[in-house]
Amino acid sequence: MSQSPKCYYYPYENIYNDPLKMIILEIFQYNMKDIKEIVALENKAPDYRVQKYICECVKLYKEMNRENCAHSNPESAKSIKTCEKLNTFKETYEYYLSTTPYKNYNIPSLDKGEDDYLTMCQPDAPKLLLRAELDGKVSVLQPETQERDDKKEEFSPPSLSSDENKGSSISRTVSTTFGTVAGASSILALLYKVIQIFI
């Protein structure tokens, strides 16, 4: 029983064009059944990370398909293998995800154009959907908000008289905000690591 374990190694860079992208699509394809179970849940709030993941993989597929299969080189073994793998990905995606409409998730088509992708995968889509879900709850707060809007003039800061000062003030505020966010996130990451070491 002195057999050594077999470790299969598939050198993606020798088989496919864009091997890293192909690995990402393979991971998505491998987990498609689980993703379908997640997006099929109607009584649970949508997880926008799942929506973003689906959209990013669709975008990756479209880029790879356009770059490798639209004008593929029939003499290149890598191009042939890449297109075969992309076709398998497309069949799996259509079987599990794109043929069924889902209540909480937008599943973009792999065949339709960029307009379809953009409407399904807008960066602000989760915020808009969340806003639509909360509209009933926000209306309870509206009287207080309206009251604050009426008193807005009392608390508004003095306005700058020249247009050139506005631009520099805004850019200073934006850069200060980004610097603060970057610094705070770095500190939080460091604290998280330190806490993990002592736990």
PDB file of C-alpha atoms in Angstrom:
ATOM      1  CA  MET A   1       0.000   0.000   0.000  1.00  0.00           C
ATOM      2  CA  SER A   2       2.774   2.389  -0.712  1.00  0.00           C
ATOM      3  CA  GLN A   3       0.915   4.110  -3.525  1.00  0.00           C
ATOM      4  CA  SER A   4       1.432   7.798  -3.701  1.00  0.00           C
ATOM      5  CA  PRO A   5      -1.708   9.905  -4.029  1.00  0.00           C
ATOM      6  CA  LYS A   6      -2.494  11.127  -7.513  1.00  0.00           C
ATOM      7  CA  CYS A   7      -2.637  14.834  -7.972  1.00  0.00           C
ATOM      8  CA  TYR A   8      -4.103  15.806 -11.298  1.00  0.00           C
ATOM      9  CA  TYR A   9      -2.838  19.048 -12.689  1.00  0.00           C
ATOM     10  CA  TYR A  10      -4.530  20.727 -15.595  1.00  0.00           C
ATOM     11  CA  PRO A  11      -2.360  23.533 -16.910  1.00  0.00           C
ATOM     12  CA  TYR A  12      -5.038  25.985 -17.975  1.00  0.00           C
ATOM     13  CA  GLU A  13      -2.536  28.297 -19.632  1.00  0.00           C
ATOM     14  CA  ASN A  14      -1.685  25.482 -22.078  1.00  0.00           C
ATOM     15  CA  ILE A  15      -5.322  24.661 -22.835  1.00  0.00           C
ATOM     16  CA  TYR A  16      -7.327  27.920 -22.826  1.00  0.00           C
ATOM     17  CA  ASN A  17      -6.984  31.538 -23.802  1.00  0.00           C
ATOM     18  CA  ASP A  18      -7.364  33.756 -20.708  1.00  0.00           C
ATOM     19  CA  PRO A  19      -6.892  30.890 -18.215  1.00  0.00           C
ATOM     20  CA  LEU A  20      -7.691  32.965 -15.118  1.00  0.00           C
ATOM     21  CA  LYS A  21     -11.010  34.112 -16.564  1.00  0.00           C
ATOM     22  CA  MET A  22     -11.793  30.536 -17.560  1.00  0.00           C
ATOM     23  CA  ILE A  23     -11.173  29.343 -14.005  1.00  0.00           C
ATOM     24  CA  ILE A  24     -13.551  32.006 -12.663  1.00  0.00           C
ATOM     25  CA  LEU A  25     -16.257  30.886 -15.101  1.00  0.00           C
ATOM     26  CA  GLU A  26     -15.653  27.236 -14.199  1.00  0.00           C
ATOM     27  CA  ILE A  27     -16.112  28.005 -10.510  1.00  0.00           C
ATOM     28  CA  PHE A  28     -19.374  29.772 -11.331  1.00  0.00           C
ATOM     29  CA  GLN A  29     -20.473  26.875 -13.542  1.00  0.00           C
ATOM     30  CA  TYR A  30     -19.602  24.333 -10.854  1.00  0.00           C
ATOM     31  CA  ASN A  31     -21.764  26.208  -8.314  1.00  0.00           C
ATOM     32  CA  MET A  32     -24.658  27.029 -10.636  1.00  0.00           C
ATOM     33  CA  LYS A  33     -27.032  24.543  -9.033  1.00  0.00           C
ATOM     34  CA  ASP A  34     -26.445  26.147  -5.619  1.00  0.00           C
ATOM     35  CA  ILE A  35     -26.844  29.616  -7.115  1.00  0.00           C
ATOM     36  CA  LYS A  36     -30.167  28.556  -8.632  1.00  0.00           C
ATOM     37  CA  GLU A  37     -31.367  27.418  -5.204  1.00  0.00           C
ATOM     38  CA  ILE A  38     -30.430  30.802  -3.740  1.00  0.00           C
ATOM     39  CA  VAL A  39     -32.116  32.886  -6.443  1.00  0.00           C
ATOM     40  CA  ALA A  40     -35.229  30.691  -6.366  1.00  0.00           C
ATOM     41  CA  LEU A  41     -35.970  31.600  -2.720  1.00  0.00           C
ATOM     42  CA  GLU A  42     -38.910  33.989  -2.884  1.00  0.00           C
ATOM     43  CA  ASN A  43     -39.598  34.479   0.814  1.00  0.00           C
ATOM     44  CA  LYS A  44     -36.064  35.635   1.601  1.00  0.00           C
ATOM     45  CA  ALA A  45     -34.584  39.087   0.994  1.00  0.00           C
ATOM     46  CA  PRO A  46     -32.275  39.148  -2.028  1.00  0.00           C
ATOM     47  CA  ASP A  47     -28.548  39.013  -1.454  1.00  0.00           C
ATOM     48  CA  TYR A  48     -27.079  41.643  -3.743  1.00  0.00           C
ATOM     49  CA  ARG A  49     -23.669  40.006  -3.616  1.00  0.00           C
ATOM     50  CA  VAL A  50     -25.207  37.057  -5.483  1.00  0.00           C
ATOM     51  CA  GLN A  51     -26.729  39.413  -8.073  1.00  0.00           C
ATOM     52  CA  LYS A  52     -23.381  41.151  -8.505  1.00  0.00           C
ATOM     53  CA  TYR A  53     -21.566  37.813  -8.826  1.00  0.00           C
ATOM     54  CA  ILE A  54     -23.969  36.644 -11.536  1.00  0.00           C
ATOM     55  CA  CYS A  55     -23.618  39.918 -13.417  1.00  0.00           C
ATOM     56  CA  GLU A  56     -19.826  39.872 -13.230  1.00  0.00           C
ATOM     57  CA  CYS A  57     -19.674  36.301 -14.551  1.00  0.00           C
ATOM     58  CA  VAL A  58     -22.074  37.148 -17.397  1.00  0.00           C
ATOM     59  CA  LYS A  59     -19.916  40.137 -18.280  1.00  0.00           C
ATOM     60  CA  LEU A  60     -16.820  37.941 -18.205  1.00  0.00           C
ATOM     61  CA  TYR A  61     -18.494  35.348 -20.449  1.00  0.00           C
ATOM     62  CA  LYS A  62     -19.559  38.010 -22.951  1.00  0.00           C
ATOM     63  CA  GLU A  63     -16.058  39.488 -23.080  1.00  0.00           C
ATOM     64  CA  MET A  64     -14.426  36.103 -23.557  1.00  0.00           C
ATOM     65  CA  ASN A  65     -16.975  34.997 -26.141  1.00  0.00           C
ATOM     66  CA  ARG A  66     -16.531  38.224 -28.107  1.00  0.00           C
ATOM     67  CA  GLU A  67     -12.719  38.088 -27.930  1.00  0.00           C
ATOM     68  CA  ASN A  68     -12.247  34.361 -28.552  1.00  0.00           C
ATOM     69  CA  CYS A  69     -15.230  32.938 -30.419  1.00  0.00           C
ATOM     70  CA  ALA A  70     -16.630  35.718 -32.602  1.00  0.00           C
ATOM     71  CA  HIS A  71     -13.528  35.657 -34.796  1.00  0.00           C
ATOM     72  CA  SER A  72     -11.891  32.470 -33.596  1.00  0.00           C
ATOM     73  CA  ASN A  73      -8.888  30.954 -35.247  1.00  0.00           C
ATOM     74  CA  PRO A  74      -9.903  27.442 -36.368  1.00  0.00           C
ATOM     75  CA  GLU A  75      -6.258  26.386 -36.430  1.00  0.00           C
ATOM     76  CA  SER A  76      -5.586  27.340 -32.817  1.00  0.00           C
ATOM     77  CA  ALA A  77      -6.202  24.511 -30.376  1.00  0.00           C
ATOM     78  CA  LYS A  78      -6.518  27.032 -27.522  1.00  0.00           C
ATOM     79  CA  SER A  79      -9.246  28.963 -29.350  1.00  0.00           C
ATOM     80  CA  ILE A  80     -11.170  25.776 -30.104  1.00  0.00           C
ATOM     81  CA  LYS A  81     -10.953  24.563 -26.484  1.00  0.00           C
ATOM     82  CA  THR A  82     -11.862  28.005 -25.146  1.00  0.00           C
ATOM     83  CA  CYS A  83     -14.960  28.227 -27.351  1.00  0.00           C
ATOM     84  CA  GLU A  84     -16.008  24.673 -26.467  1.00  0.00           C
ATOM     85  CA  LYS A  85     -15.739  25.506 -22.775  1.00  0.00           C
ATOM     86  CA  LEU A  86     -17.692  28.748 -23.255  1.00  0.00           C
ATOM     87  CA  ASN A  87     -20.434  26.840 -25.107  1.00  0.00           C
ATOM     88  CA  THR A  88     -20.652  24.370 -22.228  1.00  0.00           C
ATOM     89  CA  PHE A  89     -20.868  27.282 -19.797  1.00  0.00           C
ATOM     90  CA  LYS A  90     -23.680  28.824 -21.863  1.00  0.00           C
ATOM     91  CA  GLU A  91     -25.678  25.573 -21.954  1.00  0.00           C
ATOM     92  CA  THR A  92     -25.327  25.128 -18.195  1.00  0.00           C
ATOM     93  CA  TYR A  93     -26.256  28.765 -17.521  1.00  0.00           C
ATOM     94  CA  GLU A  94     -29.350  28.533 -19.703  1.00  0.00           C
ATOM     95  CA  TYR A  95     -30.406  25.247 -18.122  1.00  0.00           C
ATOM     96  CA  TYR A  96     -30.072  26.430 -14.538  1.00  0.00           C
ATOM     97  CA  LEU A  97     -30.612  30.177 -14.562  1.00  0.00           C
ATOM     98  CA  SER A  98     -31.740  32.087 -17.624  1.00  0.00           C
ATOM     99  CA  THR A  99     -34.813  30.067 -18.651  1.00  0.00           C
ATOM    100  CA  THR A 100     -36.730  30.780 -15.434  1.00  0.00           C
ATOM    101  CA  PRO A 101     -37.824  34.237 -14.241  1.00  0.00           C
ATOM    102  CA  TYR A 102     -37.033  34.897 -10.591  1.00  0.00           C
ATOM    103  CA  LYS A 103     -38.859  37.229  -8.239  1.00  0.00           C
ATOM    104  CA  ASN A 104     -35.898  38.759  -6.389  1.00  0.00           C
ATOM    105  CA  TYR A 105     -33.078  38.499  -8.929  1.00  0.00           C
ATOM    106  CA  ASN A 106     -32.428  39.758 -12.445  1.00  0.00           C
ATOM    107  CA  ILE A 107     -30.789  37.055 -14.524  1.00  0.00           C
ATOM    108  CA  PRO A 108     -29.276  38.575 -17.672  1.00  0.00           C
ATOM    109  CA  SER A 109     -29.277  36.695 -20.938  1.00  0.00           C
ATOM    110  CA  LEU A 110     -26.022  35.593 -22.506  1.00  0.00           C
ATOM    111  CA  ASP A 111     -27.381  36.192 -26.018  1.00  0.00           C
ATOM    112  CA  LYS A 112     -29.035  39.578 -25.725  1.00  0.00           C
ATOM    113  CA  GLY A 113     -27.105  42.770 -26.264  1.00  0.00           C
ATOM    114  CA  GLU A 114     -25.466  45.217 -23.935  1.00  0.00           C
ATOM    115  CA  ASP A 115     -28.759  47.046 -23.248  1.00  0.00           C
ATOM    116  CA  ASP A 116     -30.262  43.964 -21.621  1.00  0.00           C
ATOM    117  CA  TYR A 117     -27.153  43.471 -19.510  1.00  0.00           C
ATOM    118  CA  LEU A 118     -27.112  47.111 -18.404  1.00  0.00           C
ATOM    119  CA  THR A 119     -30.772  47.087 -17.337  1.00  0.00           C
ATOM    120  CA  MET A 120     -30.300  43.872 -15.377  1.00  0.00           C
ATOM    121  CA  CYS A 121     -26.926  44.719 -13.875  1.00  0.00           C
ATOM    122  CA  GLN A 122     -26.914  48.410 -13.116  1.00  0.00           C
ATOM    123  CA  PRO A 123     -24.742  49.296 -10.131  1.00  0.00           C
ATOM    124  CA  ASP A 124     -27.653  51.251  -8.634  1.00  0.00           C
ATOM    125  CA  ALA A 125     -30.236  48.500  -9.219  1.00  0.00           C
ATOM    126  CA  PRO A 126     -29.969  47.069  -5.675  1.00  0.00           C
ATOM    127  CA  LYS A 127     -30.368  50.540  -4.193  1.00  0.00           C
ATOM    128  CA  LEU A 128     -33.390  51.250  -6.370  1.00  0.00           C
ATOM    129  CA  LEU A 129     -34.972  47.924  -5.465  1.00  0.00           C
ATOM    130  CA  LEU A 130     -34.266  48.506  -1.787  1.00  0.00           C
ATOM    131  CA  ARG A 131     -35.780  51.983  -2.040  1.00  0.00           C
ATOM    132  CA  ALA A 132     -38.900  50.517  -3.675  1.00  0.00           C
ATOM    133  CA  GLU A 133     -39.230  47.955  -0.888  1.00  0.00           C
ATOM    134  CA  LEU A 134     -38.885  50.625   1.796  1.00  0.00           C
ATOM    135  CA  ASP A 135     -41.236  53.201   0.259  1.00  0.00           C
ATOM    136  CA  GLY A 136     -44.056  52.206   2.598  1.00  0.00           C
ATOM    137  CA  LYS A 137     -41.792  52.550   5.625  1.00  0.00           C
ATOM    138  CA  VAL A 138     -40.301  55.856   4.494  1.00  0.00           C
ATOM    139  CA  SER A 139     -43.725  57.484   4.246  1.00  0.00           C
ATOM    140  CA  VAL A 140     -44.072  57.212   8.032  1.00  0.00           C
ATOM    141  CA  LEU A 141     -41.036  59.470   8.382  1.00  0.00           C
ATOM    142  CA  GLN A 142     -42.098  62.010   5.793  1.00  0.00           C
ATOM    143  CA  PRO A 143     -43.873  64.484   8.104  1.00  0.00           C
ATOM    144  CA  GLU A 144     -40.719  64.831  10.203  1.00  0.00           C
ATOM    145  CA  THR A 145     -38.600  65.146   7.060  1.00  0.00           C
ATOM    146  CA  GLN A 146     -40.925  67.778   5.635  1.00  0.00           C
ATOM    147  CA  GLU A 147     -40.747  69.688   8.888  1.00  0.00           C
ATOM    148  CA  ARG A 148     -36.947  69.653   8.666  1.00  0.00           C
ATOM    149  CA  ASP A 149     -37.095  70.833   5.046  1.00  0.00           C
ATOM    150  CA  ASP A 150     -39.162  73.851   6.116  1.00  0.00           C
ATOM    151  CA  LYS A 151     -36.487  74.819   8.649  1.00  0.00           C
ATOM    152  CA  LYS A 152     -33.664  74.169   6.213  1.00  0.00           C
ATOM    153  CA  GLU A 153     -33.108  77.863   5.617  1.00  0.00           C
ATOM    154  CA  GLU A 154     -32.397  78.438   9.314  1.00  0.00           C
ATOM    155  CA  PHE A 155     -29.535  75.929   9.442  1.00  0.00           C
ATOM    156  CA  SER A 156     -28.034  76.227   5.980  1.00  0.00           C
ATOM    157  CA  PRO A 157     -24.348  77.165   5.944  1.00  0.00           C
ATOM    158  CA  PRO A 158     -23.316  80.423   4.307  1.00  0.00           C
ATOM    159  CA  SER A 159     -22.868  80.068   0.568  1.00  0.00           C
ATOM    160  CA  LEU A 160     -19.648  80.950  -1.187  1.00  0.00           C
ATOM    161  CA  SER A 161     -19.835  83.957  -3.466  1.00  0.00           C
ATOM    162  CA  SER A 162     -17.467  82.854  -6.235  1.00  0.00           C
ATOM    163  CA  ASP A 163     -17.792  79.756  -8.432  1.00  0.00           C
ATOM    164  CA  GLU A 164     -14.074  78.963  -8.266  1.00  0.00           C
ATOM    165  CA  ASN A 165     -14.249  78.490  -4.488  1.00  0.00           C
ATOM    166  CA  LYS A 166     -17.092  75.974  -4.870  1.00  0.00           C
ATOM    167  CA  GLY A 167     -15.031  73.666  -7.054  1.00  0.00           C
ATOM    168  CA  SER A 168     -12.048  73.642  -4.737  1.00  0.00           C
ATOM    169  CA  SER A 169     -14.260  73.215  -1.664  1.00  0.00           C
ATOM    170  CA  ILE A 170     -16.029  70.226  -3.180  1.00  0.00           C
ATOM    171  CA  SER A 171     -12.815  68.593  -4.334  1.00  0.00           C
ATOM    172  CA  ARG A 172     -11.275  69.134  -0.886  1.00  0.00           C
ATOM    173  CA  THR A 173     -14.328  67.606   0.780  1.00  0.00           C
ATOM    174  CA  VAL A 174     -14.359  64.618  -1.565  1.00  0.00           C
ATOM    175  CA  SER A 175     -10.648  63.922  -1.174  1.00  0.00           C
ATOM    176  CA  THR A 176     -10.904  64.293   2.614  1.00  0.00           C
ATOM    177  CA  THR A 177     -13.854  61.900   2.687  1.00  0.00           C
ATOM    178  CA  PHE A 178     -12.072  59.274   0.594  1.00  0.00           C
ATOM    179  CA  GLY A 179      -8.947  59.614   2.716  1.00  0.00           C
ATOM    180  CA  THR A 180     -10.962  59.147   5.893  1.00  0.00           C
ATOM    181  CA  VAL A 181     -12.761  56.081   4.524  1.00  0.00           C
ATOM    182  CA  ALA A 182      -9.492  54.527   3.331  1.00  0.00           C
ATOM    183  CA  GLY A 183      -7.795  55.164   6.665  1.00  0.00           C
ATOM    184  CA  ALA A 184     -10.723  53.886   8.707  1.00  0.00           C
ATOM    185  CA  SER A 185     -11.024  50.692   6.670  1.00  0.00           C
ATOM    186  CA  SER A 186      -7.284  50.028   7.050  1.00  0.00           C
ATOM    187  CA  ILE A 187      -7.508  50.466  10.808  1.00  0.00           C
ATOM    188  CA  LEU A 188     -10.535  48.173  11.018  1.00  0.00           C
ATOM    189  CA  ALA A 189      -8.760  45.503   8.968  1.00  0.00           C
ATOM    190  CA  LEU A 190      -5.715  45.748  11.235  1.00  0.00           C
ATOM    191  CA  LEU A 191      -7.862  45.528  14.381  1.00  0.00           C
ATOM    192  CA  TYR A 192      -9.674  42.508  12.969  1.00  0.00           C
ATOM    193  CA  LYS A 193      -6.356  40.716  12.379  1.00  0.00           C
ATOM    194  CA  VAL A 194      -5.064  41.619  15.845  1.00  0.00           C
ATOM    195  CA  ILE A 195      -8.267  40.389  17.491  1.00  0.00           C
ATOM    196  CA  GLN A 196      -8.108  37.136  15.503  1.00  0.00           C
ATOM    197  CA  ILE A 197      -4.555  36.515  16.741  1.00  0.00           C
ATOM    198  CA  PHE A 198      -5.543  36.898  20.407  1.00  0.00           C
ATOM    199  CA  ILE A 199      -8.741  34.868  20.172  1.00  0.00           C
TER     200      ILE A 199
END
